[in-house]
Every structure is written in C-alpha cells, then in structure tokens.
Amino acid sequence: MDIEETDLCVFCSDLIKATNDSPAHPSQRHHHATYGSLLSSSKSCIACQLIVSLWSHLSPSLISHGLSYETFKNSQEGYRVEVIMKENRRMQSGVCWVFLQASLASTDTDFRFISYFTITTCLLGEDPASALPVWKTPATTFDEKLATIRSWMQECHSGDGHSDCRPTPYAPLRLIAIHPNDGPLKLVQQDSTTNPTKYATLSYCWGKSLQLRTTKATLTRFTEKIPSELIPKTWTDAIHIARALRIPRIWIDALCIVQDDEAEWQQEAGHMSEIYQGSLLTIAAAQSADSLQGCFPSGAHGLENGDLFFRTRLDGLNGRISLVRFYRSDIRDSAVSGTAISSRGWTLQEQLLSPRLVHCMQPEIHWQCRAGYQTQSGLSFGLALKGSNILVPHQDLGTGDQQYRSAWRRIIESYSLREFSYSRDRIPAIAGITRNFSTVLDDVPILGLWRKSFARDLAWLRGGGPPQMSDTTGLPSWTWFTCQGCVLYTVGGRYANQNREVMENLELLGWNVQWQGVPLTSPISSAQVRVRGPVREIRIVPFAEGNRYVPPYFQVFEEILQPTAERRIPWRCAGQFDVGEASVAATYLCLQLLSESRKSNFHYVREVFLILKPVEIANGMGMNYKRVGLARIWGETPTFDSTNTMSMVLV
C-alpha cells in the first residue's frame, strides 16, 4: 500500500477521530489557539501544514482592513485560530466526511479571514470503501477511473431517482463518428434535427495553440478522415472514454463548428443548451490547462494542489488505522472552483446544462448528474435545485422562484471571474444558461438581468482590483457585462436571508435591446431601459481611510469621520464606482433600487442605490443617465423619500 503513515498533533488527531464519529451538530473544535502556534506545529504536523496553506493569500484582505502583511507576520500571536465543524456525515460506503470552517481573527481589529477545508476518512479493513482503489494509492489509474465511470453510467441509466438525468433528444449539426475498433475518426453531418443520435460532449480548455480545427478549407477533408497525428491528448482521452462506454459519437466544438463561418458560429452558439442537454455524457477535463495535457494530467495532486492522503492510528500504536484525505476548500466545489476549466468562460454552461457530467481529475474523478453528486472515494451529495446541475454547498438559496434567482446571481459571480480569448464571447458563452433560466423562471432576459427582478439584478457591484471595463461596442452601463472582472451581489442581498425584509423601490417601465444578428449570440446595436424610482442628490466625498476598505466607505451628509472606541467604523455609506476609484468630492443624482430592514428591528434600514451621471443622447425616450457606480447606506431612518420619484432612461 503506497500510503505514508503519519503522526498528527493532538488537535488534528482529534479532528480525525471526530470525523469518524457519528454525525454531529455544527460545533467549534479545540485547535491551536493562535496563528503562531499553528505555524510552529505545521513543521511536524502535515494536517496543520494544510490548514496554514488556507491563508496563503491574505494580503488583499489585510489591506482592505487597513493592515499590512509585514505587521501580520510580526504579530502572529495576536491572531486567533478558530476551527468549526459545519457538517459531518457517514456515507453508505462507510466513508466519513466533515466540512470545516477555519477562521483567522485579529484580537485588536475587526479583521477576520475565513476559509474552508474538507476531511474524508475510512477505517482500514472495517469500512467497505477501504477496499476501493482510490483508498489504496494516492491516485488511481486511467482504467480504474474508467471502470468507475462505467458503473456510474449504468447506475444513472437504470437506477431509481434518475428520471431527470435522461438527455433531451437532439441532433447537433455535426458529430465525430467514433470507430468501435480504434479506427479512423471522421465528421458526420446530421440530416435534420428530427433524427437525434447518441453522443458524448467534451468540456475542455483550448489553450493558446490548438492546431486542429474545422474551417471552410478543411471541412470536406474531415468528413472523410480527421488526421490522427494532429488530435491532441485531451481529445484522445475523451474519445477513449466514449468508446469504452459504447457511445458512437462525440461533439467537440473546434471540430463540429466551422470556426471561420460567422453565421454558422452564431447559429450553433445559440444551440449550446440543446447540444449539452442532449448529450449522454459530458466529459470535463477539469485540471487540463490546454488540449495537450490530457484528461488526467500528471502531478495534479498533493499538498501544493490542495490535497493530502495519508494514514494514521486513532488510539496509539495498537489503534485502528484510519485512511485520511484532506482537501483545501469544499470537496463539493473542487471540480468547479480553482481548476483550469473553472477559469474559462465557455465551460460554465457546459457544466450546468449537461444532464450527466464526469469531472476528470487527479487524484479522483467526480460524477455529477441531476440526481446527485458523487466522488470516486465514496462520497455522495444532493444538488441545490431539483432537475439541475447546480451545486451550492454553503448558501441558503431560499425556496421556489427565489431559489433560481439566487442561483442565477451566484452563477454570474462565478462567470464574471472567468477568462475569454475574445471579450465579444462573454454574452454568447452564457446564452445557453440564459435560455434555460428563461424557461425555468418564465421570465424575459434583459442583457444578464431579468424583467421580474430587475431592481435586484441591477444591484451588482464591481469587485476589488483594477477596473476592467468591456471594449465591446453597444453595451449599456447598467448591465454587469460591461465589467470585465469580478462582479458581486453582496450589496442588496446576494442570497436569501430570512432575517431581512426586502422591498424593491425601482419599477421597470420598458426596454429596447437591438441585436445585429441572432439574439444572445450576435453583437449588440443598442440597448436602453426606462425606469422609475425614488431619487435624491447626494454629495459623495472619498477619503483616505475609507479607501482602504473593499468596497470603499464614502463620507455623506457631512458625517463625522473619526472612529471611536465604540465604533471602529463610524461611516454608514459604502460603494464602488464602476470605473476607477473616486478621488474628488462630487454631487451625483442617486436612484434607489432596494430597501432592506431587519425583521427583529424595523427601525434599522439599509438602502441600495445607483450612482448616475446625465448623458446627452437623442433617443426620444426621456431623460438619459449612465450608471457610474453602486452604493448602500444604512441608518435608523430612510435616506430616500418614496414620494420623490423620477422616470428616466438608463443607457
């Protein structure tokens, strides 16, 4: 057995024992009291070493709280360590799983940095899962992974509770025919969409140089034979998986869409939801940064990549042997967060729209279908939304319609962080998800926002870091598509919160979005919305101390800027300009979007508003304004007068 046996510190050993115990309620666990003592223990305890690695990117958070990394390093005993067991479960396979929160908190300031990690265990020789290949070696072989995929496919195809996992029959324009005996590959064109066939799809990163692609010049040749010597390893691995599962066709975008035919590209981009929803299986090369690395790149595991595998004795030299895997973050997020594929824009809808998806990774593969989520090590989880592939582990999405609207905002936050080779692809690459949500919500999409929840959807905030505004022509200021960078919905309620009453103060009166070609996949000609809501002029004064926070604090209404012992942060207005930081004081027209009040104290109100600038555009729709930022203000009395409203056009 190629597993290192290791001794742990008393606190990490206690975590392993607690993981093997019966499921427990969320509770705080005793651990090293300070960051300094944890750091010292990490020199001999490999589990402490992983916990320390959770805080390897502290600098931005320290800066946002007015602290420096140098100060942090020199006062490590002044930072408390807190470990909380959030969830604990024993699986049918015998594997025990625990999801933990690790906090680093300053004793002198309000700084707190929260991270998450996962522990999975099984007892050697006692739990059935300990006989699985994944619990015998650090990483399983290709054939062992293939056998697991085959068993998952069979279970999903014939098992109870998987009726939502059936693909919706569809015939893509072209597919790659897979010869059953390792023969040559070729493109086959479907006669019509009335003749659906069985096929797999590949979700992967192109990389910087993809030599093989279908163009007008190569189309005819590829219908006879695709040159095998040019097929990259990631494609080869995916074709191997499909062939082993007896799936006769596979769809790979670079080959199945003529890449230099703009009209065909727009048409097929608009059919992405049908293509992936019609797939028997989507094969996701999650950790491969390009098409040359294969579906299972070597070296993609170990502490430097966020996981540990070892065995330890629970009760001294003669105690039971526990097999242990540690993971940075939540294992339920590991396939879609922090992997190569999770950084690319086009791959998000491939994950969310596929009825079945296998995440090809080291050291183990994960399976996601509409009945649940499984890992090769024997874990099994439910999904957030019935009949979908949306997995939201730590957030309460509410119920009913609110579930899906909250899920949409979470999707936007993930999507905004993703990279595109061409910025023009940001709207087409989410078109499939947009069409899917349009049906689920019974709503009309308006450039990333929705007609029925327009006020809440307007409450997006540019995240930290340098502003990167889109150079795509025709984009209006009010859509988050204009922000090429992090977008957050933390202002105005990102997720359902049962302790707050939220009122939408903005009314959508009309909209006009003109496309140059196919809606959602072609460039935009123009876009405006007409709205009505409470307004007032507010003089916003930036100041040095406020700019150290994310989002920055502003001085408004000549409030006192001096912190006191009772109130370290005395300011009550925070916000972010969409382009750059505010450096000089100015008076802006502000438009209220939302007001929130705590159910336990209706005298406390928080209001979210747009910061606007007038523009001169002759469109005949009324007063025209451009969004330049978003902010929130709170206090015991409202800032906006609900009777002082104004109709305007946002461009």
GROMACS .gro file of N, CA, C and O in nm, residues 305-393:
model
  356
  305ASN      N    1  -0.131   2.117  -0.452
  305ASN     CA    2  -0.255   2.131  -0.528
  305ASN      C    3  -0.379   2.120  -0.440
  305ASN      O    4  -0.490   2.107  -0.489
  306GLY      N    5  -0.358   2.120  -0.309
  306GLY     CA    6  -0.472   2.132  -0.219
  306GLY      C    7  -0.522   2.003  -0.159
  306GLY      O    8  -0.630   2.001  -0.101
  307ASP      N    9  -0.449   1.890  -0.170
  307ASP     CA   10  -0.499   1.769  -0.107
  307ASP      C   11  -0.386   1.689  -0.043
  307ASP      O   12  -0.269   1.701  -0.079
  308LEU      N   13  -0.422   1.608   0.054
  308LEU     CA   14  -0.330   1.520   0.125
  308LEU      C   15  -0.390   1.381   0.132
  308LEU      O   16  -0.512   1.365   0.138
  309PHE      N   17  -0.305   1.278   0.133
  309PHE     CA   18  -0.352   1.141   0.151
  309PHE      C   19  -0.251   1.071   0.241
  309PHE      O   20  -0.132   1.063   0.210
  310PHE      N   21  -0.299   1.021   0.355
  310PHE     CA   22  -0.211   0.952   0.448
  310PHE      C   23  -0.294   0.859   0.535
  310PHE      O   24  -0.417   0.857   0.526
  311ARG      N   25  -0.226   0.782   0.618
  311ARG     CA   26  -0.298   0.702   0.717
  311ARG      C   27  -0.241   0.731   0.855
  311ARG      O   28  -0.123   0.767   0.869
  312THR      N   29  -0.325   0.717   0.954
  312THR     CA   30  -0.282   0.746   1.090
  312THR      C   31  -0.356   0.654   1.187
  312THR      O   32  -0.463   0.600   1.153
  313ARG      N   33  -0.297   0.632   1.304
  313ARG     CA   34  -0.361   0.544   1.404
  313ARG      C   35  -0.441   0.631   1.501
  313ARG      O   36  -0.394   0.733   1.549
  314LEU      N   37  -0.563   0.587   1.527
  314LEU     CA   38  -0.654   0.668   1.607
  314LEU      C   39  -0.625   0.662   1.756
  314LEU      O   40  -0.645   0.759   1.828
  315ASP      N   41  -0.578   0.547   1.807
  315ASP     CA   42  -0.562   0.531   1.952
  315ASP      C   43  -0.427   0.467   1.985
  315ASP      O   44  -0.420   0.356   2.037
  316GLY      N   45  -0.321   0.538   1.953
  316GLY     CA   46  -0.188   0.489   1.987
  316GLY      C   47  -0.137   0.382   1.892
  316GLY      O   48  -0.194   0.356   1.785
  317LEU      N   49  -0.030   0.315   1.931
  317LEU     CA   50   0.040   0.220   1.845
  317LEU      C   51  -0.048   0.103   1.802
  317LEU      O   52  -0.032   0.051   1.692
  318ASN      N   53  -0.139   0.059   1.887
  318ASN     CA   54  -0.222  -0.058   1.855
  318ASN      C   55  -0.364  -0.018   1.812
  318ASN      O   56  -0.453  -0.102   1.808
  319GLY      N   57  -0.382   0.108   1.784
  319GLY     CA   58  -0.515   0.156   1.749
  319GLY      C   59  -0.554   0.123   1.605
  319GLY      O   60  -0.474   0.074   1.525
  320ARG      N   61  -0.680   0.151   1.574
  320ARG     CA   62  -0.731   0.131   1.439
  320ARG      C   63  -0.662   0.227   1.342
  320ARG      O   64  -0.628   0.339   1.378
  321ILE      N   65  -0.646   0.181   1.219
  321ILE     CA   66  -0.582   0.264   1.117
  321ILE      C   67  -0.690   0.336   1.036
  321ILE      O   68  -0.781   0.273   0.981
  322SER      N   69  -0.681   0.468   1.034
  322SER     CA   70  -0.774   0.548   0.956
  322SER      C   71  -0.704   0.599   0.831
  322SER      O   72  -0.594   0.654   0.838
  323LEU      N   73  -0.766   0.575   0.716
  323LEU     CA   74  -0.719   0.631   0.590
  323LEU      C   75  -0.780   0.770   0.576
  323LEU      O   76  -0.901   0.787   0.595
  324VAL      N   77  -0.699   0.869   0.544
  324VAL     CA   78  -0.743   1.009   0.552
  324VAL      C   79  -0.709   1.084   0.424
  324VAL      O   80  -0.598   1.073   0.372
  325ARG      N   81  -0.806   1.160   0.376
  325ARG     CA   82  -0.782   1.257   0.269
  325ARG      C   83  -0.824   1.395   0.318
  325ARG      O   84  -0.935   1.412   0.368
  326PHE      N   85  -0.732   1.491   0.305
  326PHE     CA   86  -0.759   1.632   0.335
  326PHE      C   87  -0.771   1.706   0.203
  326PHE      O   88  -0.695   1.681   0.110
  327TYR      N   89  -0.863   1.802   0.197
  327TYR     CA   90  -0.878   1.886   0.078
  327TYR      C   91  -0.891   2.032   0.121
  327TYR      O   92  -0.967   2.063   0.214
  328ARG      N   93  -0.820   2.121   0.052
  328ARG     CA   94  -0.848   2.263   0.071
  328ARG      C   95  -0.985   2.292   0.012
  328ARG      O   96  -1.023   2.238  -0.090
  329SER      N   97  -1.059   2.379   0.076
  329SER     CA   98  -1.194   2.422   0.036
  329SER      C   99  -1.294   2.309   0.054
  329SER      O  100  -1.269   2.212   0.126
  330ASP      N  101  -1.408   2.320  -0.011
  330ASP     CA  102  -1.516   2.221  -0.001
  330ASP      C  103  -1.499   2.122  -0.115
  330ASP      O  104  -1.493   2.161  -0.232
  331ILE      N  105  -1.494   1.995  -0.085
  331ILE     CA  106  -1.475   1.895  -0.190
  331ILE      C  107  -1.587   1.902  -0.293
  331ILE      O  108  -1.568   1.869  -0.410
  332ARG      N  109  -1.704   1.951  -0.253
  332ARG     CA  110  -1.816   1.962  -0.346
  332ARG      C  111  -1.795   2.074  -0.447
  332ARG      O  112  -1.863   2.080  -0.549
  333ASP      N  113  -1.700   2.163  -0.418
  333ASP     CA  114  -1.667   2.272  -0.510
  333ASP      C  115  -1.540   2.244  -0.590
  333ASP      O  116  -1.507   2.319  -0.682
  334SER      N  117  -1.466   2.140  -0.553
  334SER     CA  118  -1.330   2.125  -0.604
  334SER      C  119  -1.323   2.107  -0.755
  334SER      O  120  -1.224   2.142  -0.818
  335ALA      N  121  -1.429   2.053  -0.817
  335ALA     CA  122  -1.427   2.033  -0.962
  335ALA      C  123  -1.458   2.161  -1.039
  335ALA      O  124  -1.424   2.172  -1.157
  336VAL      N  125  -1.521   2.255  -0.974
  336VAL     CA  126  -1.567   2.375  -1.045
  336VAL      C  127  -1.511   2.503  -0.985
  336VAL      O  128  -1.554   2.613  -1.021
  337SER      N  129  -1.414   2.491  -0.896
  337SER     CA  130  -1.353   2.609  -0.835
  337SER      C  131  -1.204   2.583  -0.818
  337SER      O  132  -1.163   2.487  -0.754
  338GLY      N  133  -1.124   2.669  -0.877
  338GLY     CA  134  -0.979   2.655  -0.863
  338GLY      C  135  -0.915   2.560  -0.961
  338GLY      O  136  -0.794   2.537  -0.955
  339THR      N  137  -0.993   2.502  -1.052
  339THR     CA  138  -0.936   2.415  -1.155
  339THR      C  139  -0.914   2.496  -1.282
  339THR      O  140  -0.967   2.606  -1.298
  340ALA      N  141  -0.838   2.439  -1.375
  340ALA     CA  142  -0.809   2.509  -1.501
  340ALA      C  143  -0.939   2.540  -1.575
  340ALA      O  144  -0.957   2.649  -1.629
  341ILE      N  145  -1.029   2.443  -1.577
  341ILE     CA  146  -1.151   2.460  -1.656
  341ILE      C  147  -1.244   2.564  -1.593
  341ILE      O  148  -1.321   2.630  -1.663
  342SER      N  149  -1.234   2.582  -1.461
  342SER     CA  150  -1.322   2.678  -1.394
  342SER      C  151  -1.281   2.822  -1.421
  342SER      O  152  -1.353   2.915  -1.385
  343SER      N  153  -1.168   2.842  -1.486
  343SER     CA  154  -1.124   2.978  -1.518
  343SER      C  155  -1.170   3.023  -1.656
  343SER      O  156  -1.155   3.139  -1.692
  344ARG      N  157  -1.228   2.930  -1.734
  344ARG     CA  158  -1.264   2.963  -1.872
  344ARG      C  159  -1.413   2.990  -1.884
  344ARG      O  160  -1.497   2.922  -1.825
  345GLY      N  161  -1.448   3.090  -1.965
  345GLY     CA  162  -1.585   3.137  -1.975
  345GLY      C  163  -1.683   3.038  -2.034
  345GLY      O  164  -1.794   3.021  -1.985
  346TRP      N  165  -1.645   2.970  -2.142
  346TRP     CA  166  -1.739   2.884  -2.213
  346TRP      C  167  -1.777   2.759  -2.134
  346TRP      O  168  -1.882   2.699  -2.158
  347THR      N  169  -1.692   2.719  -2.039
  347THR     CA  170  -1.714   2.589  -1.975
  347THR      C  171  -1.823   2.591  -1.868
  347THR      O  172  -1.871   2.485  -1.828
  348LEU      N  173  -1.864   2.708  -1.819
  348LEU     CA  174  -1.965   2.710  -1.713
  348LEU      C  175  -2.097   2.654  -1.761
  348LEU      O  176  -2.160   2.572  -1.693
  349GLN      N  177  -2.144   2.697  -1.877
  349GLN     CA  178  -2.274   2.647  -1.923
  349GLN      C  179  -2.266   2.499  -1.960
  349GLN      O  180  -2.365   2.426  -1.949
  350GLU      N  181  -2.148   2.453  -1.997
  350GLU     CA  182  -2.133   2.311  -2.027
  350GLU      C  183  -2.156   2.227  -1.901
  350GLU      O  184  -2.217   2.120  -1.905
  351GLN      N  185  -2.108   2.279  -1.788
  351GLN     CA  186  -2.129   2.210  -1.660
  351GLN      C  187  -2.275   2.215  -1.617
  351GLN      O  188  -2.332   2.115  -1.573
  352LEU      N  189  -2.338   2.331  -1.629
  352LEU     CA  190  -2.472   2.348  -1.575
  352LEU      C  191  -2.581   2.287  -1.662
  352LEU      O  192  -2.687   2.251  -1.611
  353LEU      N  193  -2.557   2.275  -1.793
  353LEU     CA  194  -2.662   2.229  -1.883
  353LEU      C  195  -2.659   2.078  -1.907
  353LEU      O  196  -2.758   2.021  -1.953
  354SER      N  197  -2.547   2.013  -1.877
  354SER     CA  198  -2.534   1.870  -1.905
  354SER      C  199  -2.611   1.787  -1.804
  354SER      O  200  -2.595   1.806  -1.683
  355PRO      N  201  -2.694   1.693  -1.849
  355PRO     CA  202  -2.766   1.608  -1.753
  355PRO      C  203  -2.674   1.513  -1.678
  355PRO      O  204  -2.701   1.476  -1.564
  356ARG      N  205  -2.563   1.474  -1.742
  356ARG     CA  206  -2.462   1.390  -1.675
  356ARG      C  207  -2.325   1.447  -1.708
  356ARG      O  208  -2.298   1.484  -1.822
  357LEU      N  209  -2.237   1.449  -1.608
  357LEU     CA  210  -2.106   1.507  -1.630
  357LEU      C  211  -2.004   1.435  -1.542
  357LEU      O  212  -2.029   1.413  -1.423
  358VAL      N  213  -1.892   1.395  -1.601
  358VAL     CA  214  -1.784   1.337  -1.522
  358VAL      C  215  -1.667   1.436  -1.522
  358VAL      O  216  -1.622   1.482  -1.626
  359HIS      N  217  -1.626   1.474  -1.401
  359HIS     CA  218  -1.513   1.565  -1.384
  359HIS      C  219  -1.386   1.481  -1.380
  359HIS      O  220  -1.360   1.411  -1.281
  360CYS      N  221  -1.308   1.486  -1.485
  360CYS     CA  222  -1.184   1.408  -1.494
  360CYS      C  223  -1.074   1.482  -1.419
  360CYS      O  224  -1.033   1.591  -1.460
  361MET      N  225  -1.027   1.423  -1.309
  361MET     CA  226  -0.928   1.489  -1.223
  361MET      C  227  -0.836   1.387  -1.160
  361MET      O  228  -0.863   1.268  -1.160
  362GLN      N  229  -0.727   1.437  -1.106
  362GLN     CA  230  -0.643   1.363  -1.014
  362GLN      C  231  -0.663   1.425  -0.875
  362GLN      O  232  -0.682   1.546  -0.865
  363PRO      N  233  -0.663   1.348  -0.767
  363PRO     CA  234  -0.638   1.205  -0.763
  363PRO      C  235  -0.762   1.119  -0.790
  363PRO      O  236  -0.751   0.999  -0.807
  364GLU      N  237  -0.880   1.181  -0.794
  364GLU     CA  238  -1.002   1.103  -0.812
  364GLU      C  239  -1.100   1.179  -0.900
  364GLU      O  240  -1.095   1.302  -0.910
  365ILE      N  241  -1.187   1.107  -0.964
  365ILE     CA  242  -1.288   1.168  -1.050
  365ILE      C  243  -1.416   1.192  -0.971
  365ILE      O  244  -1.442   1.127  -0.869
  366HIS      N  245  -1.494   1.289  -1.019
  366HIS     CA  246  -1.624   1.321  -0.959
  366HIS      C  247  -1.733   1.305  -1.065
  366HIS      O  248  -1.709   1.328  -1.183
  367TRP      N  249  -1.850   1.271  -1.019
  367TRP     CA  250  -1.965   1.250  -1.106
  367TRP      C  251  -2.077   1.345  -1.066
  367TRP      O  252  -2.106   1.363  -0.947
  368GLN      N  253  -2.140   1.405  -1.164
  368GLN     CA  254  -2.249   1.498  -1.137
  368GLN      C  255  -2.362   1.468  -1.235
  368GLN      O  256  -2.344   1.474  -1.357
  369CYS      N  257  -2.477   1.430  -1.181
  369CYS     CA  258  -2.596   1.416  -1.264
  369CYS      C  259  -2.709   1.487  -1.191
  369CYS      O  260  -2.689   1.541  -1.082
  370ARG      N  261  -2.826   1.487  -1.247
  370ARG     CA  262  -2.935   1.564  -1.186
  370ARG      C  263  -2.997   1.494  -1.066
  370ARG      O  264  -3.088   1.548  -1.003
  371ALA      N  265  -2.944   1.376  -1.033
  371ALA     CA  266  -2.990   1.307  -0.912
  371ALA      C  267  -2.894   1.329  -0.796
  371ALA      O  268  -2.929   1.302  -0.681
  372GLY      N  269  -2.772   1.378  -0.824
  372GLY     CA  270  -2.677   1.398  -0.715
  372GLY      C  271  -2.534   1.409  -0.764
  372GLY      O  272  -2.506   1.413  -0.883
  373TYR      N  273  -2.445   1.413  -0.665
  373TYR     CA  274  -2.303   1.435  -0.689
  373TYR      C  275  -2.226   1.327  -0.615
  373TYR      O  276  -2.251   1.301  -0.497
  374GLN      N  277  -2.132   1.259  -0.684
  374GLN     CA  278  -2.056   1.151  -0.622
  374GLN      C  279  -1.908   1.168  -0.650
  374GLN      O  280  -1.869   1.229  -0.749
  375THR      N  281  -1.827   1.112  -0.561
  375THR     CA  282  -1.683   1.111  -0.582
  375THR      C  283  -1.634   0.967  -0.587
  375THR      O  284  -1.698   0.876  -0.533
  376GLN      N  285  -1.518   0.948  -0.647
  376GLN     CA  286  -1.462   0.814  -0.660
  376GLN      C  287  -1.428   0.752  -0.524
  376GLN      O  288  -1.423   0.631  -0.510
  377SER      N  289  -1.409   0.837  -0.423
  377SER     CA  290  -1.374   0.786  -0.290
  377SER      C  291  -1.495   0.741  -0.210
  377SER      O  292  -1.480   0.692  -0.097
  378GLY      N  293  -1.619   0.760  -0.266
  378GLY     CA  294  -1.736   0.707  -0.199
  378GLY      C  295  -1.827   0.809  -0.135
  378GLY      O  296  -1.917   0.773  -0.058
  379LEU      N  297  -1.808   0.938  -0.165
  379LEU     CA  298  -1.897   1.041  -0.113
  379LEU      C  299  -2.016   1.061  -0.205
  379LEU      O  300  -2.007   1.039  -0.326
  380SER      N  301  -2.127   1.105  -0.148
  380SER     CA  302  -2.248   1.130  -0.226
  380SER      C  303  -2.324   1.248  -0.166
  380SER      O  304  -2.344   1.253  -0.044
  381PHE      N  305  -2.364   1.343  -0.252
  381PHE     CA  306  -2.432   1.463  -0.206
  381PHE      C  307  -2.552   1.493  -0.296
  381PHE      O  308  -2.555   1.456  -0.413
  382GLY      N  309  -2.647   1.567  -0.241
  382GLY     CA  310  -2.759   1.615  -0.320
  382GLY      C  311  -2.723   1.747  -0.387
  382GLY      O  312  -2.622   1.811  -0.355
  383LEU      N  313  -2.807   1.790  -0.481
  383LEU     CA  314  -2.787   1.916  -0.552
  383LEU      C  315  -2.883   2.021  -0.497
  383LEU      O  316  -2.985   1.989  -0.436
  384ALA      N  317  -2.849   2.147  -0.521
  384ALA     CA  318  -2.928   2.257  -0.462
  384ALA      C  319  -3.066   2.266  -0.523
  384ALA      O  320  -3.163   2.293  -0.454
  385LEU      N  321  -3.074   2.247  -0.655
  385LEU     CA  322  -3.201   2.267  -0.724
  385LEU      C  323  -3.241   2.139  -0.795
  385LEU      O  324  -3.163   2.080  -0.870
  386LYS      N  325  -3.362   2.095  -0.775
  386LYS     CA  326  -3.412   1.974  -0.838
  386LYS      C  327  -3.411   1.988  -0.990
  386LYS      O  328  -3.448   2.090  -1.045
  387GLY      N  329  -3.367   1.883  -1.057
  387GLY     CA  330  -3.368   1.883  -1.203
  387GLY      C  331  -3.262   1.972  -1.264
  387GLY      O  332  -3.275   2.015  -1.378
  388SER      N  333  -3.155   2.000  -1.188
  388SER     CA  334  -3.050   2.086  -1.241
  388SER      C  335  -2.915   2.029  -1.202
  388SER      O  336  -2.905   1.934  -1.128
  389ASN      N  337  -2.809   2.090  -1.254
  389ASN     CA  338  -2.674   2.053  -1.215
  389ASN      C  339  -2.611   2.162  -1.129
  389ASN      O  340  -2.490   2.182  -1.133
  390ILE      N  341  -2.691   2.233  -1.052
  390ILE     CA  342  -2.639   2.341  -0.970
  390ILE      C  343  -2.615   2.289  -0.829
  390ILE      O  344  -2.705   2.243  -0.762
  391LEU      N  345  -2.489   2.296  -0.788
  391LEU     CA  346  -2.448   2.251  -0.655
  391LEU      C  347  -2.405   2.372  -0.575
  391LEU      O  348  -2.309   2.439  -0.609
  392VAL      N  349  -2.478   2.406  -0.471
  392VAL     CA  350  -2.447   2.524  -0.390
  392VAL      C  351  -2.431   2.477  -0.245
  392VAL      O  352  -2.528   2.465  -0.173
  393PRO      N  353  -2.309   2.446  -0.201
  393PRO     CA  354  -2.291   2.381  -0.072
  393PRO      C  355  -2.316   2.467   0.050
  393PRO      O  356  -2.374   2.422   0.146
   0.00000   0.00000   0.00000
